[in-house]
Short mmCIF file of C-alpha atoms in Angstrom, two decimals:
data_model
loop_
_atom_site.label_atom_id
_atom_site.label_comp_id
_atom_site.label_asym_id
_atom_site.label_seq_id
_atom_site.Cartn_x
_atom_site.Cartn_y
_atom_site.Cartn_z
CA MET I 1345 7.18 -12.39 2.72
CA VAL I 1346 8.51 -14.06 5.87
CA LEU I 1347 8.19 -12.08 9.09
CA HIS I 1348 11.31 -11.13 11.00
CA ARG I 1349 11.97 -12.33 14.54
CA PHE I 1350 10.45 -9.43 16.48
CA ILE I 1351 7.16 -7.54 16.28
CA LEU I 1352 5.86 -4.38 17.93
CA HIS I 1353 2.72 -4.76 20.02
CA ASN I 1354 1.57 -1.45 21.47
CA ASP I 1355 4.64 -0.09 23.31
CA ARG I 1356 6.71 -3.26 23.55
CA ILE I 1357 8.89 -5.38 21.28
CA HIS I 1358 7.97 -9.08 21.39
CA GLU I 1359 9.10 -12.30 19.77
CA ALA I 1360 6.83 -12.88 16.77
CA SER I 1361 5.90 -16.29 18.18
CA GLU I 1362 4.78 -14.84 21.52
CA ARG I 1363 1.02 -14.83 22.17
CA VAL I 1364 -0.01 -11.22 22.65
CA LEU I 1365 -3.44 -11.07 20.97
CA ALA I 1366 -6.82 -12.25 22.27
CA PRO I 1367 -9.76 -13.81 20.37
CA GLY I 1368 -12.16 -11.34 22.00
CA GLN I 1369 -10.59 -8.42 20.13
CA VAL I 1370 -13.38 -7.52 17.73
CA GLY I 1371 -10.98 -6.16 15.12
CA LEU I 1372 -9.35 -9.58 14.77
CA LEU I 1373 -12.69 -11.35 14.31
CA SER I 1374 -14.26 -8.79 11.98
CA GLY I 1375 -11.35 -7.16 10.18
CA TRP I 1376 -12.20 -3.91 11.97
CA GLY I 1377 -9.01 -1.95 11.68
CA VAL I 1378 -6.73 -0.06 9.34
CA PHE I 1379 -3.20 -0.59 8.09
CA THR I 1380 -0.44 0.78 5.95
CA THR I 1381 2.76 -0.62 4.47
CA LEU I 1382 5.98 1.39 4.55
CA LYS I 1383 9.33 1.09 2.83
CA VAL I 1384 12.30 1.18 5.22
CA ALA I 1385 15.38 2.58 3.46
CA ASP I 1386 18.69 2.87 5.30
CA GLY I 1387 16.77 2.66 8.57
CA VAL I 1388 14.31 5.43 7.64
CA PRO I 1389 10.56 4.70 7.33
CA PHE I 1390 9.95 6.42 3.99
CA ALA I 1391 7.12 8.99 3.88
CA PHE I 1392 6.00 8.21 7.43
CA ASP I 1393 4.18 11.55 7.62
CA ARG I 1394 2.15 10.74 4.49
CA HIS I 1395 1.34 7.24 5.76
CA TRP I 1396 0.25 8.66 9.10
CA ALA I 1397 -1.99 11.24 7.42
CA ARG I 1398 -3.70 8.54 5.34
CA ILE I 1399 -4.11 6.04 8.17
CA SER I 1400 -5.53 8.85 10.31
CA ARG I 1401 -8.17 9.63 7.67
CA ASP I 1402 -9.01 5.96 7.28
CA ALA I 1403 -9.21 5.43 11.05
CA ALA I 1404 -11.59 8.37 11.41
CA THR I 1405 -13.82 6.94 8.67
CA MET I 1406 -13.84 3.46 10.23
CA ARG I 1407 -14.09 4.68 13.85
CA VAL I 1408 -10.81 3.04 14.83
CA PRO I 1409 -9.05 4.79 17.76
CA LEU I 1410 -5.47 5.77 16.99
CA PRO I 1411 -2.53 6.31 19.33
CA GLY I 1412 -2.37 10.02 20.05
CA ASN I 1413 1.33 10.67 19.48
CA PRO I 1414 2.64 9.82 15.98
CA GLU I 1415 6.20 10.79 16.91
CA ALA I 1416 6.20 8.31 19.80
CA LEU I 1417 4.90 5.66 17.40
CA ARG I 1418 7.61 6.48 14.88
CA GLN I 1419 10.22 5.97 17.59
CA ARG I 1420 8.71 2.57 18.45
CA LEU I 1421 8.90 1.62 14.77
CA LEU I 1422 12.55 2.60 14.69
CA GLU I 1423 13.15 0.36 17.71
CA LEU I 1424 11.51 -2.51 15.82
CA VAL I 1425 13.68 -1.85 12.76
CA GLU I 1426 16.77 -1.87 15.00
CA ALA I 1427 15.72 -5.08 16.80
CA ASN I 1428 15.24 -6.90 13.49
CA HIS I 1429 18.22 -5.26 11.75
CA ALA I 1430 15.61 -4.45 9.13
CA PHE I 1431 17.30 -1.33 7.79
CA ASN I 1432 16.17 -2.01 4.23
CA SER I 1433 12.87 -3.82 4.45
CA THR I 1434 9.09 -3.66 4.27
CA LEU I 1435 7.16 -2.62 7.40
CA ARG I 1436 3.46 -3.26 8.02
CA LEU I 1437 1.67 -1.06 10.58
CA VAL I 1438 -1.74 -2.28 11.77
CA ILE I 1439 -4.26 -0.67 14.11
CA VAL I 1440 -6.86 -3.16 15.41
CA ARG I 1441 -10.04 -1.96 17.11
CA ASN I 1442 -10.71 -3.81 20.38
CA GLY I 1443 -14.29 -2.91 21.34
CA GLY I 1444 -17.76 -2.76 19.82
CA GLY I 1445 -19.69 -5.17 17.67
CA MET I 1446 -21.53 -8.27 18.81
CA TRP I 1447 -18.69 -10.37 20.23
CA ALA I 1448 -16.94 -9.00 23.30
CA GLY I 1449 -14.02 -10.62 25.08
CA PRO I 1450 -11.89 -9.82 28.09
CA SER I 1451 -10.83 -6.18 28.10
CA THR I 1452 -7.27 -5.55 26.93
CA GLY I 1453 -7.28 -2.13 28.56
CA CYS I 1454 -6.78 -0.41 25.18
CA ASP I 1455 -9.32 0.92 22.71
CA SER I 1456 -7.12 -0.44 19.95
CA ASP I 1457 -3.92 -2.41 19.51
CA VAL I 1458 -0.92 -1.22 17.51
CA ILE I 1459 0.92 -4.01 15.73
CA ALA I 1460 3.96 -3.61 13.49
CA LEU I 1461 5.92 -6.24 11.56
CA THR I 1462 8.92 -6.19 9.26
CA ALA I 1463 10.00 -8.53 6.47
CA ASP I 1464 12.56 -8.63 3.70
CA SER I 1465 11.38 -6.73 0.63
CA LYS I 1466 10.15 -8.89 -2.25
CA ASP I 1467 11.80 -9.02 -5.65
CA TRP I 1468 8.91 -8.37 -8.07
CA GLY I 1469 10.92 -8.97 -11.22
CA GLU I 1470 10.99 -6.74 -14.29
CA GLY I 1471 7.27 -6.57 -14.98
CA VAL I 1472 3.86 -8.08 -14.32
CA LYS I 1473 1.10 -9.90 -16.14
CA LEU I 1474 -2.39 -8.77 -15.18
CA GLY I 1475 -5.91 -10.14 -15.42
CA ILE I 1476 -9.17 -8.19 -15.15
CA VAL I 1477 -11.91 -8.58 -12.52
CA PRO I 1478 -15.24 -6.83 -13.30
CA HIS I 1479 -17.43 -5.33 -10.56
CA ALA I 1480 -14.62 -5.63 -8.01
CA ARG I 1481 -14.83 -2.10 -6.62
CA HIS I 1482 -17.97 -0.18 -5.68
CA ALA I 1483 -16.81 3.37 -6.27
CA ALA I 1484 -19.92 4.93 -4.71
CA CYS I 1485 -19.33 3.20 -1.36
CA GLU I 1486 -18.23 5.59 1.38
CA PHE I 1487 -15.49 3.13 2.41
CA ALA I 1488 -14.13 2.54 -1.11
CA THR I 1489 -10.96 4.55 -0.57
CA THR I 1490 -10.12 3.34 2.96
CA LYS I 1491 -7.37 0.80 3.57
CA ILE I 1492 -8.98 -1.64 5.99
CA LEU I 1493 -8.01 -5.03 7.40
CA SER I 1494 -10.79 -6.87 5.51
CA TRP I 1495 -8.46 -7.93 2.71
CA ALA I 1496 -9.68 -11.46 1.97
CA MET I 1497 -11.31 -10.58 -1.37
CA ASN I 1498 -8.07 -9.06 -2.65
CA LEU I 1499 -6.08 -12.11 -1.55
CA THR I 1500 -8.57 -14.43 -3.24
CA TRP I 1501 -8.40 -12.53 -6.53
CA VAL I 1502 -4.59 -12.62 -6.48
CA GLU I 1503 -4.53 -16.34 -5.67
CA ARG I 1504 -6.87 -17.05 -8.58
CA ALA I 1505 -4.71 -14.92 -10.87
CA GLN I 1506 -1.54 -16.72 -9.84
CA GLN I 1507 -3.20 -20.05 -10.58
CA ARG I 1508 -3.66 -18.72 -14.13
CA GLY I 1509 0.01 -17.80 -14.39
CA LEU I 1510 -0.63 -14.09 -13.78
CA ASP I 1511 0.82 -11.78 -11.12
CA GLU I 1512 -2.03 -9.38 -10.30
CA VAL I 1513 -5.43 -8.21 -11.50
CA VAL I 1514 -6.99 -4.94 -12.60
CA LEU I 1515 -10.15 -4.26 -10.57
CA LEU I 1516 -13.03 -2.56 -12.37
CA ASN I 1517 -15.78 -0.59 -10.65
CA GLU I 1518 -19.54 -0.80 -11.16
CA HIS I 1519 -19.27 1.39 -14.28
CA GLY I 1520 -16.64 -0.81 -15.93
CA GLU I 1521 -13.92 1.77 -15.22
CA VAL I 1522 -10.42 0.88 -14.09
CA ALA I 1523 -10.05 1.41 -10.34
CA GLU I 1524 -6.75 -0.17 -9.27
CA CYS I 1525 -5.06 -3.51 -8.67
CA THR I 1526 -5.52 -5.48 -5.45
CA SER I 1527 -2.46 -3.87 -3.84
CA ALA I 1528 -1.23 -1.30 -6.34
CA ASN I 1529 -2.34 1.75 -8.27
CA ILE I 1530 -2.17 1.72 -12.05
CA PHE I 1531 -0.99 4.29 -14.60
CA ALA I 1532 -1.24 4.51 -18.40
CA SER I 1533 0.99 6.65 -20.60
CA ILE I 1534 0.34 7.99 -24.08
CA GLY I 1535 3.20 10.10 -25.34
CA GLY I 1536 4.28 12.31 -22.48
CA GLN I 1537 0.90 12.26 -20.76
CA VAL I 1538 0.45 9.86 -17.86
CA TRP I 1539 -2.99 9.11 -16.44
CA THR I 1540 -4.12 7.32 -13.28
CA PRO I 1541 -7.72 6.75 -12.12
CA PRO I 1542 -9.11 9.32 -9.66
CA VAL I 1543 -10.18 8.19 -6.20
CA SER I 1544 -13.77 8.69 -7.38
CA SER I 1545 -13.25 5.57 -9.51
CA GLY I 1546 -12.80 3.56 -6.31
CA CYS I 1547 -9.03 3.32 -5.90
CA LEU I 1548 -7.07 3.59 -2.69
CA PRO I 1549 -4.90 6.75 -2.65
CA GLY I 1550 -1.50 5.05 -2.55
CA ILE I 1551 1.51 6.88 -1.17
CA THR I 1552 3.68 6.22 -4.23
CA ARG I 1553 0.78 7.46 -6.37
CA GLU I 1554 0.52 10.57 -4.18
CA VAL I 1555 4.23 11.32 -4.55
CA LEU I 1556 4.13 10.87 -8.32
CA LEU I 1557 1.14 13.18 -8.67
CA GLY I 1558 2.45 15.91 -6.40
CA GLU I 1559 6.21 15.74 -6.18
CA ILE I 1560 7.75 14.19 -9.28
CA HIS I 1561 8.47 16.57 -12.13
CA VAL I 1562 10.20 15.32 -15.29
CA PRO I 1563 10.49 17.61 -18.34
CA GLY I 1564 8.13 16.54 -21.09
CA ILE I 1565 6.03 14.31 -18.83
CA GLN I 1566 2.72 15.30 -17.21
CA ILE I 1567 0.94 13.16 -14.63
CA ALA I 1568 -2.76 13.63 -13.85
CA GLU I 1569 -5.94 11.83 -12.87
CA LYS I 1570 -8.43 10.65 -15.48
CA ARG I 1571 -11.16 8.03 -15.67
CA LEU I 1572 -9.79 5.04 -17.57
CA MET I 1573 -11.44 2.09 -19.28
CA PRO I 1574 -9.71 -1.24 -20.00
CA ALA I 1575 -9.44 -0.19 -23.65
CA ASP I 1576 -7.33 2.78 -22.56
CA LEU I 1577 -4.81 0.40 -20.98
CA HIS I 1578 -4.58 -1.71 -24.14
CA ALA I 1579 -4.11 1.43 -26.29
CA ALA I 1580 -1.42 2.96 -24.06
CA ASP I 1581 2.24 3.29 -24.99
CA GLU I 1582 3.08 2.13 -21.45
CA VAL I 1583 1.22 0.82 -18.42
CA PHE I 1584 2.80 0.49 -14.99
CA ILE I 1585 1.67 -0.16 -11.44
CA THR I 1586 2.88 1.51 -8.27
CA SER I 1587 3.00 0.62 -4.60
CA THR I 1588 5.24 0.97 -1.57
CA THR I 1589 6.80 -2.44 -2.17
CA ARG I 1590 7.04 -2.20 -5.98
CA ASN I 1591 7.91 1.47 -6.65
CA LEU I 1592 7.09 1.61 -10.39
CA LEU I 1593 6.71 -1.75 -12.12
CA PRO I 1594 5.94 -2.12 -15.86
CA VAL I 1595 2.94 -4.13 -17.05
CA LYS I 1596 3.87 -6.65 -19.72
CA GLU I 1597 0.43 -7.93 -20.64
CA ILE I 1598 -3.23 -7.79 -19.63
CA GLU I 1599 -5.41 -10.86 -20.15
CA GLY I 1600 -2.83 -12.34 -22.51
CA LYS I 1601 -2.46 -9.25 -24.69
CA SER I 1602 0.92 -7.52 -24.83
CA ILE I 1603 0.94 -3.97 -23.47
CA GLY I 1604 3.02 -1.00 -24.50
CA ARG I 1605 5.60 -0.21 -27.10
CA THR I 1606 8.21 1.61 -24.99
CA ASP I 1607 9.41 2.05 -21.42
CA ARG I 1608 10.76 5.60 -21.82
CA VAL I 1609 8.29 7.32 -19.50
CA SER I 1610 8.23 4.70 -16.75
CA ARG I 1611 12.03 4.57 -16.67
CA ALA I 1612 12.29 8.35 -16.38
CA LEU I 1613 9.67 8.49 -13.64
CA SER I 1614 11.24 5.55 -11.81
CA ALA I 1615 14.60 7.30 -11.78
CA ALA I 1616 13.04 10.55 -10.54
CA PHE I 1617 11.10 8.70 -7.84
CA GLY I 1618 14.28 6.95 -6.71
CA GLU I 1619 16.01 10.31 -6.40
CA TYR I 1620 13.08 11.61 -4.33
CA VAL I 1621 13.37 8.65 -1.97
CA ASP I 1622 17.11 9.21 -1.64
CA ARG I 1623 16.59 12.87 -0.76
CA TYR I 1624 13.91 11.99 1.79
CA VAL I 1625 16.16 9.41 3.44
CA ALA I 1626 19.12 11.79 3.54
CA THR I 1627 16.95 14.52 5.10
CA HIS I 1628 15.44 12.21 7.73
CA LYS I 1629 18.49 10.08 8.47
CA GLY I 1630 19.39 12.10 11.55
CA ALA I 1631 15.91 11.61 12.99
CA ALA I 1632 16.14 7.83 12.70
CA VAL I 1633 17.61 7.31 16.15
#
């Protein structure tokens, strides 16, 4: 995705080409920071409160100082959306730690930097082809469920997959269980029962995943957590992935094998999720000023 013209750096809007970062910021050199990606719909950052709750948990785990006033930050994000005319877009919010570690540079005067960017949302098509990467998540690690800036392994796995003609990969943990994809959660449906791996399997607790588990109710469909093996994905009636940028996206095949025999459940859940987003936007539209 191509960045829009303006970015947010701490409390100011800057041209994206302007130099506002310094090499002495330890978070830039070491990937010491946290981030989240939000959907902007009709000028409203969808589920901002949920994103803030997750990034707060992750920041506490990684010892990354956060700005103290989330409402002030939300207002700054709205200013960025306005500056870029990014009323229906994807927004990335990054918190970079500035101190600590072995390499210290000139002080920026802040314990951490807040950076936000917007870009046009990507068209992901009608479905995805997945590969499988064994031993890609260490579920027992205390940082397994935190969304941190050290993302190079995920990017490498995706690049390798795309060179094979695939779109994404399923990451397995040390027990051979399904954890997630590099930037999406994964669900498998058998009949009216929909399963997604628990966080104890090493997945990041995605916001779309959270909404599906707690807020989406469709008659005849039950959504719950369950440990899954690759064989469970191949045996499923449907498999789909979820993320802020994808919503619900069907899986067409895994490692060259066709997946699923129907799209009934994913279509019903996708429609219900879309209605939830619409209600959220309508409720929060007045606050987006």
